[in-house]
Coordinates of C-alpha atoms in Angstrom, one line a residue:
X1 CA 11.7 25.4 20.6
X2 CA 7.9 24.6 19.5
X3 CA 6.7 27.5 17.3
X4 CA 3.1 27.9 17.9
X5 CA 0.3 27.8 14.6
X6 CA -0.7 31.2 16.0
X7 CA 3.1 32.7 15.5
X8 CA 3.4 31.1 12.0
X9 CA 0.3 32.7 10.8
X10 CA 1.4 36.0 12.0
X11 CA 4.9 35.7 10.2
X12 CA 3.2 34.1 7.2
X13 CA 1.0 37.3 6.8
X14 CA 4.0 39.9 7.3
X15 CA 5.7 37.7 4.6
X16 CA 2.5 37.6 2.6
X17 CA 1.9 41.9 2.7
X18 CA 5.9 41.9 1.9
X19 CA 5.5 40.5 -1.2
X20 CA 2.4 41.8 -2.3
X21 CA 3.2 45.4 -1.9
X22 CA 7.0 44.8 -3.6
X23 CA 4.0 43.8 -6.8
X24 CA 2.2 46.2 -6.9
X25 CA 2.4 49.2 -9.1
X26 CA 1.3 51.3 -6.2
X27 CA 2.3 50.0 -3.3
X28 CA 0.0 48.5 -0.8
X29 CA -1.3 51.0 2.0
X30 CA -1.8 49.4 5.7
X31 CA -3.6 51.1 8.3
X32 CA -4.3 49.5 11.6
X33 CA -3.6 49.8 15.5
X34 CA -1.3 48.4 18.2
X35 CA -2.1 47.6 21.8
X36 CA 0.5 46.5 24.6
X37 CA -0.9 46.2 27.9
X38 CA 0.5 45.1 31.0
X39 CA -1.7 44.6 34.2
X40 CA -1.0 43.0 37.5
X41 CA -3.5 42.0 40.3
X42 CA -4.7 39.4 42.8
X43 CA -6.7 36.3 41.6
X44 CA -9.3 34.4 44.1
X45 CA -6.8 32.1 45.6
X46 CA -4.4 34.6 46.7
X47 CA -1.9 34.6 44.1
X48 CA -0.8 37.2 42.2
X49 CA -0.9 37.3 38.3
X50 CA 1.1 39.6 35.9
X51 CA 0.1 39.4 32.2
X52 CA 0.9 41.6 29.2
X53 CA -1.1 41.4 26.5
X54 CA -0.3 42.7 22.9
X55 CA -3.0 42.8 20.5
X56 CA -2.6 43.9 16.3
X57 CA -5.2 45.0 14.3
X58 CA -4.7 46.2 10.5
X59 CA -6.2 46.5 7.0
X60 CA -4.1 46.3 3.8
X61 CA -5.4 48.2 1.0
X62 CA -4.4 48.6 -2.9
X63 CA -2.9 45.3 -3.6
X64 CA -2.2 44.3 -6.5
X65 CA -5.0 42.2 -7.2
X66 CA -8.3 44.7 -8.3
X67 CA -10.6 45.7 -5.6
X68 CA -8.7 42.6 -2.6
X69 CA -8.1 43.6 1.0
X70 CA -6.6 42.0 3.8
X71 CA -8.1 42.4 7.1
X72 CA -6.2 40.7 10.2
X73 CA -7.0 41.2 14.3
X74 CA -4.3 39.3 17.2
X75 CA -3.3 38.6 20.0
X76 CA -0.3 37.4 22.2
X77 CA -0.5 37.3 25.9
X78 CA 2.3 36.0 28.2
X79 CA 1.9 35.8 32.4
X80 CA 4.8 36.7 34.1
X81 CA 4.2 34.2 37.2
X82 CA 3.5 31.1 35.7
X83 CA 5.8 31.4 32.1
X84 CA 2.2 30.9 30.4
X85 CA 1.7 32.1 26.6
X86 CA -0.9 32.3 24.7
X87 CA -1.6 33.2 21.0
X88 CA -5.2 33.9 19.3
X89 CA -5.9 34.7 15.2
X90 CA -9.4 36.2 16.1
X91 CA -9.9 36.8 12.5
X92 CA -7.3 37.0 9.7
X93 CA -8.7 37.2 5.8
X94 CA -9.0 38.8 1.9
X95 CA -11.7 40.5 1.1
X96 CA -12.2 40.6 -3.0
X97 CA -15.4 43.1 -3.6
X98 CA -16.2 44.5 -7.1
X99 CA -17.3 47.7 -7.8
X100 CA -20.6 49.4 -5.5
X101 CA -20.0 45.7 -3.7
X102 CA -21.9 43.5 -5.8
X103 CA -20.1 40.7 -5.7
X104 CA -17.9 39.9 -2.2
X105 CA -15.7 37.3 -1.1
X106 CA -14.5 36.8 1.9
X107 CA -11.5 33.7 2.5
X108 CA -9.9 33.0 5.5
X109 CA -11.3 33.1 9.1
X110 CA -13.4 35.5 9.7
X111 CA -16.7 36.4 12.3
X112 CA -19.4 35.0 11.0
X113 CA -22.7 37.4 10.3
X114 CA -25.0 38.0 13.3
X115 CA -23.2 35.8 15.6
X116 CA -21.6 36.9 18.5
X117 CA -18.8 34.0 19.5
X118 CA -18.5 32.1 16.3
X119 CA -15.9 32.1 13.7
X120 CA -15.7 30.9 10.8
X121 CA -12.1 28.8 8.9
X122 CA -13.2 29.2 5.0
X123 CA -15.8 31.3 2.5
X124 CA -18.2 33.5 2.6
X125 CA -20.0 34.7 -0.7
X126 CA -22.2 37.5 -1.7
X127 CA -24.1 38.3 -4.9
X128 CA -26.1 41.8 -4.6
X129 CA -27.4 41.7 -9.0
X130 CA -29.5 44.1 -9.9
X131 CA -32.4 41.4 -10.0
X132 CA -34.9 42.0 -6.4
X133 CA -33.2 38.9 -4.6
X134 CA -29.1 38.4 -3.9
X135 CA -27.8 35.8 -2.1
X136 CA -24.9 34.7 0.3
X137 CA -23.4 31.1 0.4
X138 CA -20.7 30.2 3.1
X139 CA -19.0 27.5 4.2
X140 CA -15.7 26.3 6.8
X141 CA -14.5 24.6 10.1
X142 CA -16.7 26.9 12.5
X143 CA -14.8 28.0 16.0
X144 CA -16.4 29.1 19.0
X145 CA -14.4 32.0 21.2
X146 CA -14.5 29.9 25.2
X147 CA -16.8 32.2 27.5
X148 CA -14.0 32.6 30.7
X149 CA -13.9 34.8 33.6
X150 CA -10.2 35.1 32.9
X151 CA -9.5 36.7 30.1
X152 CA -5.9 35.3 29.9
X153 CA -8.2 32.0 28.7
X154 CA -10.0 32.8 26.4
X155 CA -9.6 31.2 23.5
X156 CA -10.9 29.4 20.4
X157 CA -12.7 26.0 20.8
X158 CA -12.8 24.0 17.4
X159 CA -16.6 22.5 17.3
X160 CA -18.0 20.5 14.5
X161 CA -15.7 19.8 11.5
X162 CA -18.1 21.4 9.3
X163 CA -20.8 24.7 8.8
X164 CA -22.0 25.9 6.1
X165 CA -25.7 27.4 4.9
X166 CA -26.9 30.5 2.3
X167 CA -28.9 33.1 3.0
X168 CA -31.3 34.4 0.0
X169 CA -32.7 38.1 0.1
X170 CA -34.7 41.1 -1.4
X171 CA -33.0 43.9 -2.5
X172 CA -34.5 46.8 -4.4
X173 CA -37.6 47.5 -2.2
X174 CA -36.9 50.9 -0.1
X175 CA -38.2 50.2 3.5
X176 CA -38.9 46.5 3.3
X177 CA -36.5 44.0 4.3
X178 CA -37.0 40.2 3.8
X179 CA -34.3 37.0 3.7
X180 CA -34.7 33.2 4.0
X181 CA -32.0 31.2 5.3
X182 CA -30.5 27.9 5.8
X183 CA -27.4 26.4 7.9
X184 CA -26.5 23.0 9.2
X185 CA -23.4 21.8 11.5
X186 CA -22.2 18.4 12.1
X187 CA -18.8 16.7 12.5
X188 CA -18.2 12.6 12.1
X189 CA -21.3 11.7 10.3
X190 CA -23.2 13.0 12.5
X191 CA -25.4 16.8 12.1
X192 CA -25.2 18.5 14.9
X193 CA -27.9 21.3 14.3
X194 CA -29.8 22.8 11.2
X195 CA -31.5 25.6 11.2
X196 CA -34.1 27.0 8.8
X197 CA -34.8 30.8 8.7
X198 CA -37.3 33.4 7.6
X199 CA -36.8 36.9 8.5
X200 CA -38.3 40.5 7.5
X201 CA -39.3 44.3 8.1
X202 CA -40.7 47.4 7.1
X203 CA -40.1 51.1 7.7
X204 CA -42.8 53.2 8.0
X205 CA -42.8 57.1 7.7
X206 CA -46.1 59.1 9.0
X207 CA -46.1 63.0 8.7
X208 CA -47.1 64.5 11.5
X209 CA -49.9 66.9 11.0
X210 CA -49.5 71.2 10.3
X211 CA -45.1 70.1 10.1
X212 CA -43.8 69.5 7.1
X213 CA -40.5 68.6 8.2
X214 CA -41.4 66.2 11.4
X215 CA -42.0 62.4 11.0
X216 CA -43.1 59.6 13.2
X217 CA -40.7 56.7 11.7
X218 CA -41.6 53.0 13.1
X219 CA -39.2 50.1 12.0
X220 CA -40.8 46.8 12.4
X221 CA -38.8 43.5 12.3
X222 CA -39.4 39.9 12.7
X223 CA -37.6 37.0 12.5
X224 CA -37.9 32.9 13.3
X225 CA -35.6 30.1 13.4
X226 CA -36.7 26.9 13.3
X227 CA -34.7 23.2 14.3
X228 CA -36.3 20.5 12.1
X229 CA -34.3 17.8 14.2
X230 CA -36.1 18.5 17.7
X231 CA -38.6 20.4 15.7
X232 CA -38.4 23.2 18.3
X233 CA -38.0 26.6 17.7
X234 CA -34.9 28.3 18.2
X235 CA -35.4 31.7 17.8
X236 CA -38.3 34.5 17.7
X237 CA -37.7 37.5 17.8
X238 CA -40.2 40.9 17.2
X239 CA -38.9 44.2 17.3
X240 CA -39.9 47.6 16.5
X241 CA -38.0 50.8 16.5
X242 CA -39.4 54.3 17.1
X243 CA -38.3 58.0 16.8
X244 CA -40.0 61.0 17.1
X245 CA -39.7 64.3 16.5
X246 CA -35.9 63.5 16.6
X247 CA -35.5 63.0 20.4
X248 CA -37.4 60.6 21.6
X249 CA -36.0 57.0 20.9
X250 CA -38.1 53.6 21.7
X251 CA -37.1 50.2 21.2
X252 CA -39.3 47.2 22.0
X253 CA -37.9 43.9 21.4
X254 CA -39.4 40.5 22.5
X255 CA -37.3 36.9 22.1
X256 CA -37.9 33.0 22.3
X257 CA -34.8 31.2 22.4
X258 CA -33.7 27.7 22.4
X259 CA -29.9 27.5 22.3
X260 CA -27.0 26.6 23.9
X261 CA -23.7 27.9 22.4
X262 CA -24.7 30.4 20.2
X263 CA -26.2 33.8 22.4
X264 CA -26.9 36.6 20.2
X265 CA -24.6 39.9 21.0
X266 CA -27.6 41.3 22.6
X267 CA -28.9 38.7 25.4
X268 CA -29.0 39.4 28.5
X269 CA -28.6 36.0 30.9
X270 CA -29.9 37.9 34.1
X271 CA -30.9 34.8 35.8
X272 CA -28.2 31.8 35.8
X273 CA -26.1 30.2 33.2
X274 CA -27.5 26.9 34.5
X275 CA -30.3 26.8 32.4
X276 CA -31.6 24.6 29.8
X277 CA -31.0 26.8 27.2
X278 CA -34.7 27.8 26.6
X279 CA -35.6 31.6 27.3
X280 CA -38.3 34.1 26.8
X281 CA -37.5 37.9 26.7
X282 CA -39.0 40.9 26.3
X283 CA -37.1 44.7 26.4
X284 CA -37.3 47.9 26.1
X285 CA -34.9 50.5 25.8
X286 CA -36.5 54.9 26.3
X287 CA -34.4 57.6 25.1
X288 CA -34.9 61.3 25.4
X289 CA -32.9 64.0 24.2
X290 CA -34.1 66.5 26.3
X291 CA -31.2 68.9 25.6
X292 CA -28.5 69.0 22.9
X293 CA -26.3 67.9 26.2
X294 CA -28.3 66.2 27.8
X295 CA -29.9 62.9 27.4
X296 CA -32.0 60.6 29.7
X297 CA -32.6 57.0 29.4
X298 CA -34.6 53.9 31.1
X299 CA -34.5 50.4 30.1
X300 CA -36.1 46.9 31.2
X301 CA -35.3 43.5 30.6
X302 CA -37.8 40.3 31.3
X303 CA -36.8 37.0 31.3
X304 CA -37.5 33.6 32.0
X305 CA -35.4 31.0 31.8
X306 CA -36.2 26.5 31.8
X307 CA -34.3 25.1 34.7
X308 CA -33.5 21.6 34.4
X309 CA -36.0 20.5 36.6
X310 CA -38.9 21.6 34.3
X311 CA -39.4 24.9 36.3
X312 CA -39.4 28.2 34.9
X313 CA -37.3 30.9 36.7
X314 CA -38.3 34.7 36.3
X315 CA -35.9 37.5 36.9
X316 CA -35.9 41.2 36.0
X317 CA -33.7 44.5 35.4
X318 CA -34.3 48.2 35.6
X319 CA -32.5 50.7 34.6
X320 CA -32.4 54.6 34.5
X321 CA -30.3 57.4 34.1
X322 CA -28.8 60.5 32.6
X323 CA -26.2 61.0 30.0
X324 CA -24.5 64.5 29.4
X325 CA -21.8 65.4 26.8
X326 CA -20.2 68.5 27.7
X327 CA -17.4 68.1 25.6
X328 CA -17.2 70.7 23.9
X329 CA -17.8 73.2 26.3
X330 CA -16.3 71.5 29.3
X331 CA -14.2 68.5 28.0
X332 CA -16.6 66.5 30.7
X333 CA -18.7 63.5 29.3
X334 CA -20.9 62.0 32.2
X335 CA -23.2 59.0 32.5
X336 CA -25.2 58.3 35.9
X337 CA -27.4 55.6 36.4
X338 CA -29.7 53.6 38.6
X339 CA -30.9 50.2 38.6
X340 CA -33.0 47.1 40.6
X341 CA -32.1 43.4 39.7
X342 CA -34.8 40.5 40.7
X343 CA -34.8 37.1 40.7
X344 CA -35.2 33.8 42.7
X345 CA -31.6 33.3 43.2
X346 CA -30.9 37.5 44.2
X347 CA -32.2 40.5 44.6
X348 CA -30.1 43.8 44.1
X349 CA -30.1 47.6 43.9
X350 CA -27.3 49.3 42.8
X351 CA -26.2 52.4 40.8
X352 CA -23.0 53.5 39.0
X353 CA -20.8 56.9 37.8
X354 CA -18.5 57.8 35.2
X355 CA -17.3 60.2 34.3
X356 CA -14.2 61.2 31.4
X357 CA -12.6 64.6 32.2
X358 CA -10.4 66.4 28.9
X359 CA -8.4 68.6 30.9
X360 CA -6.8 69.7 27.1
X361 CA -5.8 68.1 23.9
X362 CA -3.0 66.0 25.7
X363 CA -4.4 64.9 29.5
X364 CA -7.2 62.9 30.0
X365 CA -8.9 61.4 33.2
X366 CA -11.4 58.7 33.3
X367 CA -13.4 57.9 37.0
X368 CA -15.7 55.4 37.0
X369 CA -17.5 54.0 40.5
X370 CA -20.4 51.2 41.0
X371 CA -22.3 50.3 44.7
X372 CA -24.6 47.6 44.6
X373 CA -26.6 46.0 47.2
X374 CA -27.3 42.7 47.4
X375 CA -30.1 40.7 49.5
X376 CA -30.3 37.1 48.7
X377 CA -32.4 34.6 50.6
X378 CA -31.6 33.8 53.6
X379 CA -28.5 36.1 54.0
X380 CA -28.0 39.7 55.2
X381 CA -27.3 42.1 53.1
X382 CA -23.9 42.9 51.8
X383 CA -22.3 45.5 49.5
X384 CA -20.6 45.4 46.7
X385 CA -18.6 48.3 45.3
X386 CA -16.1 48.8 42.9
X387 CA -13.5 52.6 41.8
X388 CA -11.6 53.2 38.9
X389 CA -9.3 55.7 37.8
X390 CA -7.4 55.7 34.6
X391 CA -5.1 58.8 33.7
X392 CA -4.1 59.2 30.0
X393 CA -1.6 61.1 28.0
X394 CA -1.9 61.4 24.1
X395 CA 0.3 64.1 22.5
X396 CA -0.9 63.7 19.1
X397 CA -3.4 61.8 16.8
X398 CA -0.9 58.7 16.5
X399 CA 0.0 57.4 20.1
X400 CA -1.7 57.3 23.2
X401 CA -0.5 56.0 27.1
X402 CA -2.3 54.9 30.0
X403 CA -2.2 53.8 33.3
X404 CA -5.1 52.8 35.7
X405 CA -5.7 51.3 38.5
X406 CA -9.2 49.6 40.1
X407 CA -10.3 48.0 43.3
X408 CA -13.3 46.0 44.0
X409 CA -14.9 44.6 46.9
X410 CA -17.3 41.7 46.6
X411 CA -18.5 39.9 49.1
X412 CA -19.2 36.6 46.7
X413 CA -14.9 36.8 46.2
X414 CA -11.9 37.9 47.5
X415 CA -11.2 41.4 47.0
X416 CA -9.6 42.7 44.2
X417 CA -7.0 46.0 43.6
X418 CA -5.3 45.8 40.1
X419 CA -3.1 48.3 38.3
X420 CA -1.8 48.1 35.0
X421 CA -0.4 50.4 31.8
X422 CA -1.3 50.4 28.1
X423 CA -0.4 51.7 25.1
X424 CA -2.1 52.6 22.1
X425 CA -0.5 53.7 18.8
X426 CA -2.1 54.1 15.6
X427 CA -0.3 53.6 12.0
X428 CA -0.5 53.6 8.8
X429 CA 2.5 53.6 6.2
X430 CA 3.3 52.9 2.3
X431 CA 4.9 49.5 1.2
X432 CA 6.3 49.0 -2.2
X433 CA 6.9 51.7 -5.1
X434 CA 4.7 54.0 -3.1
X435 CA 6.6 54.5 -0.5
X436 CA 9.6 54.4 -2.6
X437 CA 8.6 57.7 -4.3
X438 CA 7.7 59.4 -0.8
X439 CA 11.2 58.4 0.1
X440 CA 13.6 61.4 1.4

């Protein structure tokens, strides 16, 4: 029987925290959270697939070694129908940080800062002194998480055999922000992108005339990446951040990109995927508390995006709607919304409901429900819609069940009705002397 790297790095670990916590004066204390799911629908071709999925997430505290944590997140997934398996380490690593965090080590593999899909198989240092400027240094085998519409295949992706870079930045300065950093990938001789960044900001905190206690507070940020190689550009990004009087919320964001792989967490690809790469942005996001329980929002996104041929495509989306958090009162938390999606390849209205009902501490109901209509050239219209409904029982803090079921009807595909069950269940226990003294 071939045992997979994934399986031997989970029984590795448990062997790992086993020893550790039989160390240790104390007794190492592990918090974390188990997920079994199980779902079964109808894919595009017909068939039917049936997967469960388990996924482990946990943090080991108090080990022996001063001030070091293990940090771990898994998953196995096997498919009924086919006999397929699949195991994924999305991150597994120690975390050694001295006291108020001013030194911090991170070994294993881990995300890697500000990056969506990457991961990172090796170091990552940080030095926070008291002097105005710290620094980060980092280095590994970088991994890219596989962008699927199945999410039975998603998986990691090894890329070049080597990244690393630093990061250098101010500290000490209340309200101003400011870093310079540096990174280059490459694999067989060869570098396959560097990348030179400068980055900053600035808070800024006006009184508003005749009230003491009301501010206008504006964050500004800024940042640039630049690729010396194809001495391109391959990020820009302005933003700036505004509340006042402590319910209205605006963010206004504007981006240049010129990337391939690596999309930031908050891009928006509204357009097509078969782009060049190159993209210009600009966002905003309104926010209004108009009542303790109410809240009302609108939102656009710009963007144009390089086609292949040379041409620039332009698409847009519009959003608006109303969030209300009745919880307390009424157990009922609500969002409705609105929006219009443009481009050359589609054009689109649409709006969507959910809505999460607490009938008491034990029963919950969740109903979600989405209509869109579509007009593309040269084609009637169609709609699109889509219901969920998810029931869930949690009887105390610890565990939690669920089952659900959706159906969705898209014109593009084959329809689709899925149902499917999970469980949730939260732990955290004593290993070592420490539990040995709780003991009955």
């Amino acid at each position: 029987m071939k045992i997979s790297s994934g399986k031997i790095g989970v029984f590795s670990l448990v062997l790992l925290l086993l020893f550790l916590a039989g160390k240790t004066a104390t007794g190492a204390e592990i918090t974390g959270r188990y997920t079994m799911g199980y779902e079964d629908r109808e894919v595009r071709d017909g068939t039917r697939e049936s997967v469960m999925v388990n996924y482990l997430s946990f943090d080991a505290q108090r080990l022996p070694v001063a001030n070091l944590s293990l940090h771990g997140f898994s998953k196995y997934a096997y498919e009924w129908q086919r006999g397929d398996s699949a195991t994924s380490i999305y991150y597994l690593y120690g975390n050694h940080r001295t006291f108020e965090g001013r030194n911090d080590l991170m070994l294993g593999r881990f995300p890697l800062e500000s990056h969506r899909f990457l991961t990172l198989d090796g170091f990552h240092f940080t030095q926070r002194p008291d002097r105005p400027f710290g620094y980060s240094l980092y280095a590994g085998q970088p991994r890219y998480m596989e962008i699927h519409s199945d999410r039975f295949e998603r998986q990691f992706r090894d890329s070049g055999d080597y990244l690393a870079g630093g990061k250098i930045f101010l500290r000490g300065v209340e309200g101003v922000r400011a870093n310079a950093s540096y990174s280059r990938e490459g694999g067989g001789g060869d570098v396959y992108r560097e990348i030179f960044g400068i980055g900053g900001g600035k808070d800024f905190f006006i009184p508003r005339p005749q009230e003491e206690r009301d501010e206008l507070i504006v964050a500004l940020d800024g940042s640039l990446d630049y690729n010396p190689d194809k001495s391109v550009v391959d990020r820009l990004s302005a933003r700036m951040f505004m509340i006042y009087s402590e319910k209205l919320r605006v963010v206004l964001q504007a981006d240049r990109y010129d990337v391939r792989d690596d999309y930031p967490a908050d891009r928006e690809l509204i357009i097509s995927l078969f782009s060049t790469g190159r993209e210009d942005r600009a966002k905003y996001i309104i926010t209004y508390d108009w009542r303790p329980e109410i809240a009302f929002y609108q939102s656009s996104v710009y963007t144009e995006l390089e086609m292949p041929d040379g041409a620039w495509r332009r698409g847009r989306i519009v959003k608006g709607g109303v969030i209300g958090d009745y919880r307390e009162s009424r157990g009922v938390l609500f969002d409705a919304g609105l929006y219009h999606f443009n481009s050359h390849l589609a054009e689109a209205n649409g709006m969507a409901v959910s809505v999460d009902y607490q009938y008491d501490r034990v029963w919950n109901l969740l109903v979600g429900m989405e209509l869109v209509r579509i007009n593309k050239p040269l084609r009637d219209k169609e709609t699109a819609k889509s219901i969920n409904v998810e029931l869930g029982y949690k009887p105390g803090k610890q565990w939690k069940l669920a089952g659900y079921l959706e159906r969705s009807d898209n014109p593009e595909y084959r329809n689709d009705f899925r149902v499917g069950l999970r469980f949730d269940y939260l732990f955290g226990f004593a290993l070592g002397k420490a539990a040995q003294r709780v003991a009955p």
